[in-house]
Short mmCIF file of C-alpha atoms and ligand atoms in Angstrom, two decimals:
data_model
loop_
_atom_site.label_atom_id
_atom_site.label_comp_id
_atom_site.label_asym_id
_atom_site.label_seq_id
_atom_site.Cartn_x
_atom_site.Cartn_y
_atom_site.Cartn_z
CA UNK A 400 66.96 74.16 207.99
CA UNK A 401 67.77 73.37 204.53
CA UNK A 402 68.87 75.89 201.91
CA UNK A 403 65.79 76.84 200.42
CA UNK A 404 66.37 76.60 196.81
CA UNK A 405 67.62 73.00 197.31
CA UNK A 406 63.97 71.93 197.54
CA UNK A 407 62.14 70.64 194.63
CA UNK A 408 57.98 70.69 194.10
CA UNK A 409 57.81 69.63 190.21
CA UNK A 410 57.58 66.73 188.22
CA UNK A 411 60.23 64.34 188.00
CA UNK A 412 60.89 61.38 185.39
CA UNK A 413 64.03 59.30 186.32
CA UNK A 414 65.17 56.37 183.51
CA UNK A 415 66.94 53.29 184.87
CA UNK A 416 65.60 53.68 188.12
CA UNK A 417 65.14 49.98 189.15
CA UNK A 418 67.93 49.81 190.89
CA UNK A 419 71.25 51.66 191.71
CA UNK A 420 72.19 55.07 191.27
CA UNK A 421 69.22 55.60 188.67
CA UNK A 422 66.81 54.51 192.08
CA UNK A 423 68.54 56.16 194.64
CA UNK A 424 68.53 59.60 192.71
CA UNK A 425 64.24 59.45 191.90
CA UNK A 426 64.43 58.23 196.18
CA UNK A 427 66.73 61.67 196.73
CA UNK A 428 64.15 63.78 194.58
CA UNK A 429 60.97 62.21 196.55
CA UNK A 430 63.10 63.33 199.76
CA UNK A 431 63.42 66.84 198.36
CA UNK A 432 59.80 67.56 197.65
CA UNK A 433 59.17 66.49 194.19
CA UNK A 434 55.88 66.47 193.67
CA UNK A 435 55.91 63.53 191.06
CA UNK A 436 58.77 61.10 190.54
CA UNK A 437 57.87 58.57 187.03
CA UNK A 438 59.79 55.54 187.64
CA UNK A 439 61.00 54.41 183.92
CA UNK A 440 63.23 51.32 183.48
CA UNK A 441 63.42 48.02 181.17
CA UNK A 442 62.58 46.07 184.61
CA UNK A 443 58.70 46.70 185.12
CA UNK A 444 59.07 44.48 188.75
CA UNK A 445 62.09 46.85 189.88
CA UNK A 446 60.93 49.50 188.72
CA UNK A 447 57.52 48.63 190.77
CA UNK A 448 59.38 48.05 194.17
CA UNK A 449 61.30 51.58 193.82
CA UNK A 450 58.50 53.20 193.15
CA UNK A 451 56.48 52.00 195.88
CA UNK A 452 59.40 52.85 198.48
CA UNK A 453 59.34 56.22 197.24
CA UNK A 454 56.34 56.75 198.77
CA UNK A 455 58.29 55.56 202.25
CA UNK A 456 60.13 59.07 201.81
CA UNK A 457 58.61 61.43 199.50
CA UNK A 458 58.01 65.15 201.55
CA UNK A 459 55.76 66.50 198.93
CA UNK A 460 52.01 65.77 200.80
CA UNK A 461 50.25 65.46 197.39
CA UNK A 462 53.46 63.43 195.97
CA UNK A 463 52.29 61.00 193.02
CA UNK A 464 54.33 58.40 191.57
CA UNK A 465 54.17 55.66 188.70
CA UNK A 466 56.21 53.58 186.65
CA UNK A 467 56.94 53.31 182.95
CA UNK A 468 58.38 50.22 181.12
CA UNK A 469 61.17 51.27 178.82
CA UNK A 470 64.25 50.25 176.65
CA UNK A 471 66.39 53.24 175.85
CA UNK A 472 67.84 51.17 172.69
CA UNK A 473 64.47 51.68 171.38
CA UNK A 474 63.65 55.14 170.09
CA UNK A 475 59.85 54.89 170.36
CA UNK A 476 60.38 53.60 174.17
CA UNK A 477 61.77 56.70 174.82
CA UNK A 478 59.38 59.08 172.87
CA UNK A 479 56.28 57.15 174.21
CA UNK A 480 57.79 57.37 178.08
CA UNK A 481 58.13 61.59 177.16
CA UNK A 482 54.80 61.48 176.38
CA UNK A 483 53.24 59.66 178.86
CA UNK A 484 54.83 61.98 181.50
CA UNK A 485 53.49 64.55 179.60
CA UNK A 486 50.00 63.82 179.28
CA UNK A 487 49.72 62.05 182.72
CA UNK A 488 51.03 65.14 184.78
CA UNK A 489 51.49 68.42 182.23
CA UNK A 490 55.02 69.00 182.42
CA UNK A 491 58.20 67.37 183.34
CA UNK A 492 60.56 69.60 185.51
CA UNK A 493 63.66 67.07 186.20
CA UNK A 494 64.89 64.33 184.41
CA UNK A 495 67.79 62.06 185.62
CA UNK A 496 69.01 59.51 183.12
CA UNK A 497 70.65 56.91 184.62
CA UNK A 498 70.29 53.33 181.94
CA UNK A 499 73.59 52.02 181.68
CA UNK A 500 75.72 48.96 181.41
CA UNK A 501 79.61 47.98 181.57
CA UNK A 502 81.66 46.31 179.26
CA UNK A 503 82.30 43.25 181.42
CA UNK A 504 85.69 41.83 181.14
CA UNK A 505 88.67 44.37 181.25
CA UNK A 506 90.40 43.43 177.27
CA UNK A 507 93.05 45.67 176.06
CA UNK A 508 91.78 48.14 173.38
CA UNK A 509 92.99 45.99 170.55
CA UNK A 510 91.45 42.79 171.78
CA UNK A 511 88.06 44.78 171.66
CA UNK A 512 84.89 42.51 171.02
CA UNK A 513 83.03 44.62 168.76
CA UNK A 514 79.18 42.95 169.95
CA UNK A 515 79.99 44.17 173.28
CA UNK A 516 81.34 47.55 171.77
CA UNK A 517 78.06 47.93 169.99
CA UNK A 518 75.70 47.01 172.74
CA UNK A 519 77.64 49.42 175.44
CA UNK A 520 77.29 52.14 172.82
CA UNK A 521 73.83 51.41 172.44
CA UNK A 522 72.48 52.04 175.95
CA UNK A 523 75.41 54.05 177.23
CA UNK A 524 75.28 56.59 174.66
CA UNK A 525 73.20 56.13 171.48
CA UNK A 526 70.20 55.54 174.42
CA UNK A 527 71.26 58.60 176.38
CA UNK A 528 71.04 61.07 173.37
CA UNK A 529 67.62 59.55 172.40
CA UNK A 530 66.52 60.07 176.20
CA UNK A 531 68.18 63.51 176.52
CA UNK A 532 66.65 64.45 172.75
CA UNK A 533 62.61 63.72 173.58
CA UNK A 534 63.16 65.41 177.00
CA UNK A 535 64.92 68.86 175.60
CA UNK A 536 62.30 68.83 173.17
CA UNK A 537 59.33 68.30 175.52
CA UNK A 538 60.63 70.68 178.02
CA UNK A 539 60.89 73.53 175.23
CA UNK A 540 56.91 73.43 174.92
CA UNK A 541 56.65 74.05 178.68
CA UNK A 542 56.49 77.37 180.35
CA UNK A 543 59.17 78.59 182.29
CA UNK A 544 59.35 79.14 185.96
CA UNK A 545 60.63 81.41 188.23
CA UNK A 546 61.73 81.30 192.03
CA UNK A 547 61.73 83.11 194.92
CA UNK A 548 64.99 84.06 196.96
CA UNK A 549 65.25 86.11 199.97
CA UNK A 550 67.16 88.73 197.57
CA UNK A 551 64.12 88.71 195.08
CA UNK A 552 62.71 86.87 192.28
CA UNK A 553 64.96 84.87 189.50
CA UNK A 554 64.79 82.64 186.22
CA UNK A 555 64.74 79.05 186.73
CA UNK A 556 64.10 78.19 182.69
CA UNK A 557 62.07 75.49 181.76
CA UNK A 558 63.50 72.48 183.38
CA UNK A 559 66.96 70.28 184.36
CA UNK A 560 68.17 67.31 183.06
CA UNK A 561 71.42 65.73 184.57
CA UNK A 562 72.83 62.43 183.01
CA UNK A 563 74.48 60.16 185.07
CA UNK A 564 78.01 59.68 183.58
CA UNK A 565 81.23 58.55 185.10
CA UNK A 566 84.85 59.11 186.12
CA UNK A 567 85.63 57.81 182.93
CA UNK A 568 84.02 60.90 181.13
CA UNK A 569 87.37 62.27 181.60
CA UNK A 570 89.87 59.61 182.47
CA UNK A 571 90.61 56.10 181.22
CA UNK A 572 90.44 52.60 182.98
CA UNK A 573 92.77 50.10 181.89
CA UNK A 574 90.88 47.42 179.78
CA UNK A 575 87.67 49.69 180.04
CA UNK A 576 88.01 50.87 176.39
CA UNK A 577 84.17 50.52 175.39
CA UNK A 578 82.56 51.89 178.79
CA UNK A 579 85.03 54.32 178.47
CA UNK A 580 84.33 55.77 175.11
CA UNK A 581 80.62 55.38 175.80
CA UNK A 582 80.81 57.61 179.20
CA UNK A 583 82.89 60.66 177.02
CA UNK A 584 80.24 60.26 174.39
CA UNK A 585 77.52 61.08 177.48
CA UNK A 586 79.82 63.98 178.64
CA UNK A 587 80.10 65.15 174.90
CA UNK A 588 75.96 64.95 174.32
CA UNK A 589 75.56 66.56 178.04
CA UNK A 590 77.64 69.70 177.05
CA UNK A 591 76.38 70.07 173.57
CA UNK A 592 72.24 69.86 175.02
CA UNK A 593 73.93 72.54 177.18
CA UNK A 594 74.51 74.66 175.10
CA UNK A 595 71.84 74.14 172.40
CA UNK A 596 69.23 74.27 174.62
CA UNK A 597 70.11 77.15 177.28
CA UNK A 598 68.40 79.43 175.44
CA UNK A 599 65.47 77.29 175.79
CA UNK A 600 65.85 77.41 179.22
CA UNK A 601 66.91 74.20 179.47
CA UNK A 602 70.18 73.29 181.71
CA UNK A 603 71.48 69.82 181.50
CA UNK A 604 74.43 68.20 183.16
CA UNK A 605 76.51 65.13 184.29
CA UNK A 606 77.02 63.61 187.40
CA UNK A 607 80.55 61.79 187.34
CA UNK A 608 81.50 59.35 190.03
CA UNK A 609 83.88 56.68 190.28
CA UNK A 610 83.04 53.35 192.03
CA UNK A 611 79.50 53.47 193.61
CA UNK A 612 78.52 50.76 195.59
CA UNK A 613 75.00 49.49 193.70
CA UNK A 614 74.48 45.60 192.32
CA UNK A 615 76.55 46.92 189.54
CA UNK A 616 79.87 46.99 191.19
CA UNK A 617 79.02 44.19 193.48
CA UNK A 618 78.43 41.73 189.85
CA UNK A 619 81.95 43.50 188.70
CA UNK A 620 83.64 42.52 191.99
CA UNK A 621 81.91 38.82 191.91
CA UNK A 622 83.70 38.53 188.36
CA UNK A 623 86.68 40.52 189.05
CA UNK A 624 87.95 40.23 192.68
CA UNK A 625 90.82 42.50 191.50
CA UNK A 626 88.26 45.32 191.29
CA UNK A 627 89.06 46.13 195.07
CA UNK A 628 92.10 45.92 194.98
CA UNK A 629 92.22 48.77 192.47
CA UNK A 630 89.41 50.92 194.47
CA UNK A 631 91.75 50.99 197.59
CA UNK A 632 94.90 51.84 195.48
CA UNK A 633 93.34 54.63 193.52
CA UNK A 634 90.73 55.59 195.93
CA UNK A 635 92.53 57.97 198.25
CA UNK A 636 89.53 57.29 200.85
CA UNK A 637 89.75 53.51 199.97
CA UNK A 638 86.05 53.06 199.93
CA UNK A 639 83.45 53.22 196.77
CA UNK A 640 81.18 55.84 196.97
CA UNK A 641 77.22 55.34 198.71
CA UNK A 642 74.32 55.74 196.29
CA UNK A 643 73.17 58.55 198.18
CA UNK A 644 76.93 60.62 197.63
CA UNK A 645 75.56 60.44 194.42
CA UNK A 646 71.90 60.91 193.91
CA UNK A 647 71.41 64.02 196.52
CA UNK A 648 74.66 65.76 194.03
CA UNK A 649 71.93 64.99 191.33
CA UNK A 650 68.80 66.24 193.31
CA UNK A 651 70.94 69.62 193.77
CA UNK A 652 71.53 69.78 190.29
CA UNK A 653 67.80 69.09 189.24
CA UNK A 654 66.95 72.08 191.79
CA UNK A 655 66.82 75.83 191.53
CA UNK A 656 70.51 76.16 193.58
CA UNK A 657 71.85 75.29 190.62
CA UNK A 658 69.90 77.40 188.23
CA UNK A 659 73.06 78.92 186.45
CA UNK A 660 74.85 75.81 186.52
CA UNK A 661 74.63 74.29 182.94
CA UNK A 662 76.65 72.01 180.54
CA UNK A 663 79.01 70.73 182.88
CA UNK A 664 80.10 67.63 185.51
CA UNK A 665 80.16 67.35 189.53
CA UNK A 666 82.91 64.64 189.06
CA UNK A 667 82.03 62.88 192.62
CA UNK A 668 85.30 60.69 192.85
CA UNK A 669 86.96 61.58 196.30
CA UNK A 670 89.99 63.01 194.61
CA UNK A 671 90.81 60.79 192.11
CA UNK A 672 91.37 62.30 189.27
CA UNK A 673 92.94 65.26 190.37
CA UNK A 674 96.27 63.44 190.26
CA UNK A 675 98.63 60.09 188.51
CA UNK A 676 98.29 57.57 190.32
CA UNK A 677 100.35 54.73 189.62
CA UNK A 678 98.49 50.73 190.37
N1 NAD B 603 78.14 51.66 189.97
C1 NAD B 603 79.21 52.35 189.69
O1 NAD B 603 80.28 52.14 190.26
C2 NAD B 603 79.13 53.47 188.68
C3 NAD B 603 80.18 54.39 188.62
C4 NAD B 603 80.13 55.43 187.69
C5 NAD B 603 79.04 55.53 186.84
N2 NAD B 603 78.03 54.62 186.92
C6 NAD B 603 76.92 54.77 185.98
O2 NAD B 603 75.72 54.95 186.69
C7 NAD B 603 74.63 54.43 185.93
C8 NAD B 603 73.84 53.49 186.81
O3 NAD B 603 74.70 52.46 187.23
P1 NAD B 603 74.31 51.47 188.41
O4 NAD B 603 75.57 50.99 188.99
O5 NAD B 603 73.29 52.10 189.28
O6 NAD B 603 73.67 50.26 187.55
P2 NAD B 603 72.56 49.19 187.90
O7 NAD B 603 72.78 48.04 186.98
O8 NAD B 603 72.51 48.91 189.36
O9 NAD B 603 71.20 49.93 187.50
C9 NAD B 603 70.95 50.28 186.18
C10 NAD B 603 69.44 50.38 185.97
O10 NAD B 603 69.24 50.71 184.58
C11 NAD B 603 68.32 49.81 184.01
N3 NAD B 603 68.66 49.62 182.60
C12 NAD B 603 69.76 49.02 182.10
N4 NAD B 603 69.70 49.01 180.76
C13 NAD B 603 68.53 49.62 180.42
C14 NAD B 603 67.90 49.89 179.18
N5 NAD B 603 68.44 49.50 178.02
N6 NAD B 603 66.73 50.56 179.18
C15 NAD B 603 66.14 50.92 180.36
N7 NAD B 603 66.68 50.65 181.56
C16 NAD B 603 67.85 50.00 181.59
C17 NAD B 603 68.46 48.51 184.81
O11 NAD B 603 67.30 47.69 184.70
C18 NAD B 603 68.72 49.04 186.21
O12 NAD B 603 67.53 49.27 186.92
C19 NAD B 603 75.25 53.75 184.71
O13 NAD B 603 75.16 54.62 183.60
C20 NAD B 603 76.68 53.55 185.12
O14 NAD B 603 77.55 53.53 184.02
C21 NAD B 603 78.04 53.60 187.81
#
């Protein structure tokens, strides 16, 4: 049997969840008994497909599940996807906020294209505080919940958000400088929601991986072959990580095991940055 407070039965909304990492983590909620997962992404047909697979594995017998067309550049995107969740199911419980882009090419810092600077920034981080500011401040409205342990009843606040940020949160990738910067600035507006908004009941955190194998990586390796060379020198497993390595480390951090876990990272990265590692 599972741990018990590893299962989920509230509403989930989970942005960039056409594909990848953003997919497989609404997929790992469905599994855990989520009683809604809102598929939101800028791709209405992918976001379509994942949503109807959920169904394929969602425990929760009255699960629901729909989709919501979004940019997270755009600041009424977001607002109006908080609100539909809203007013379509009450509350929203778990959010997951995966929308994100490289910077291509690896450049030096000083050869930096500022367009692709801007655009990175954009999504990566401008698009994760607007996501992570409309959900803290729909989750403050909501009333907080409470669960049941075998050693009695405890505080579970008013919901979870975990962003999905990156190795890179902490360390740097050689001709990375604009994904880079963009994944701190998602570790900097994860620990400052943290702790703005734990009075509110509110925990939010980062998931941090390294390479995870989604059509991501597989269009960096396409245009980079070199790219796996440098995963089995720094990986000390020499493999990427699976989606799901990833998404059921979210899933535990959307769910009441984690309920005094707030403002922080489950770096997921097999080991790598714990050390120098010279490539
Ligand atoms: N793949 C990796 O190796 C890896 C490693 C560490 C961190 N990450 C991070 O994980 C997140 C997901 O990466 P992935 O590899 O699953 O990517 P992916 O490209 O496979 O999926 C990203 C999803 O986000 C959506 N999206 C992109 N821009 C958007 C926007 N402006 N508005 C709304 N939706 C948008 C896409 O349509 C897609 O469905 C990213 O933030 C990425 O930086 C990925």
């Amino acid at each position: 049997m599972p741990i018990n407070s590893t299962q989920l039965d509230g509403v989930a909304l989970v942005v960039g969840s056409g594909r990848g990492i953003g997919k497989e983590a609404a997929l790992s909620l469905a599994e855990a008994g989520a009683r809604v997962v809102v598929f939101a992404d800028m791709n209405q047909e992918w976001a379509q497909a994942s949503s109807e697979e959920s169904k394929t594995h969602a425990a929760n017998k009255d699960y629901e599940t729909s989709i919501f067309e979004m940019n997270v550049q755009d600041e009424k995107s977001v607002q109006d996807m908080v609100g539909y969740v809203v007013e379509k199911y009450g509350r929203i419980d778990y959010c997951v906020n995966g929308a994100g882009i490289d910077n291509g090419v690896h450049k030096p810092l000083a050869d930096t294209d500022i367009e692709v600077f801007d655009r990175v920034m954009s999504i990566n981080a401008r698009g994760n505080l607007l996501c992570v500011r409309a959900q803290a401040a729909a989750m403050r409205k909501q009333t907080p919940k409470t669960w049941k342990s075998r050693n009695g009843t405890r505080d579970i606040g008013r919901g979870a958000i975990v962003n999905i940020a990156s190795a890179n949160s902490f360390a740097g990738l050689p001709g990375k400088g604009s994904y880079v910067i963009s994944k701190h600035a998602s570790m900097g507006i994860t620990k400052m929601a943290g702790l703005d908004h734990s009075s509110d009941g509110i925990r939010v955190n980062a998931v941090c991986p390294t390479w995870v194998r989604t059509p991501l990586l597989d269009d960096e390796l396409k245009a980079n072959p070199q790219v796996k060379g440098m995963i089995d020198a720094i990986v000390p497993i020499k493999r990427a990580a699976e989606c799901e390595e990833v998404s059921e480390a979210i899933a535990f951090l959307c769910s009441p095991a984690s309920s005094y876990i707030n403002g922080t990272s489950l770096i997921i990265d097999a080991g790598v940055t714990t050390t120098v590692r010279v490539f």
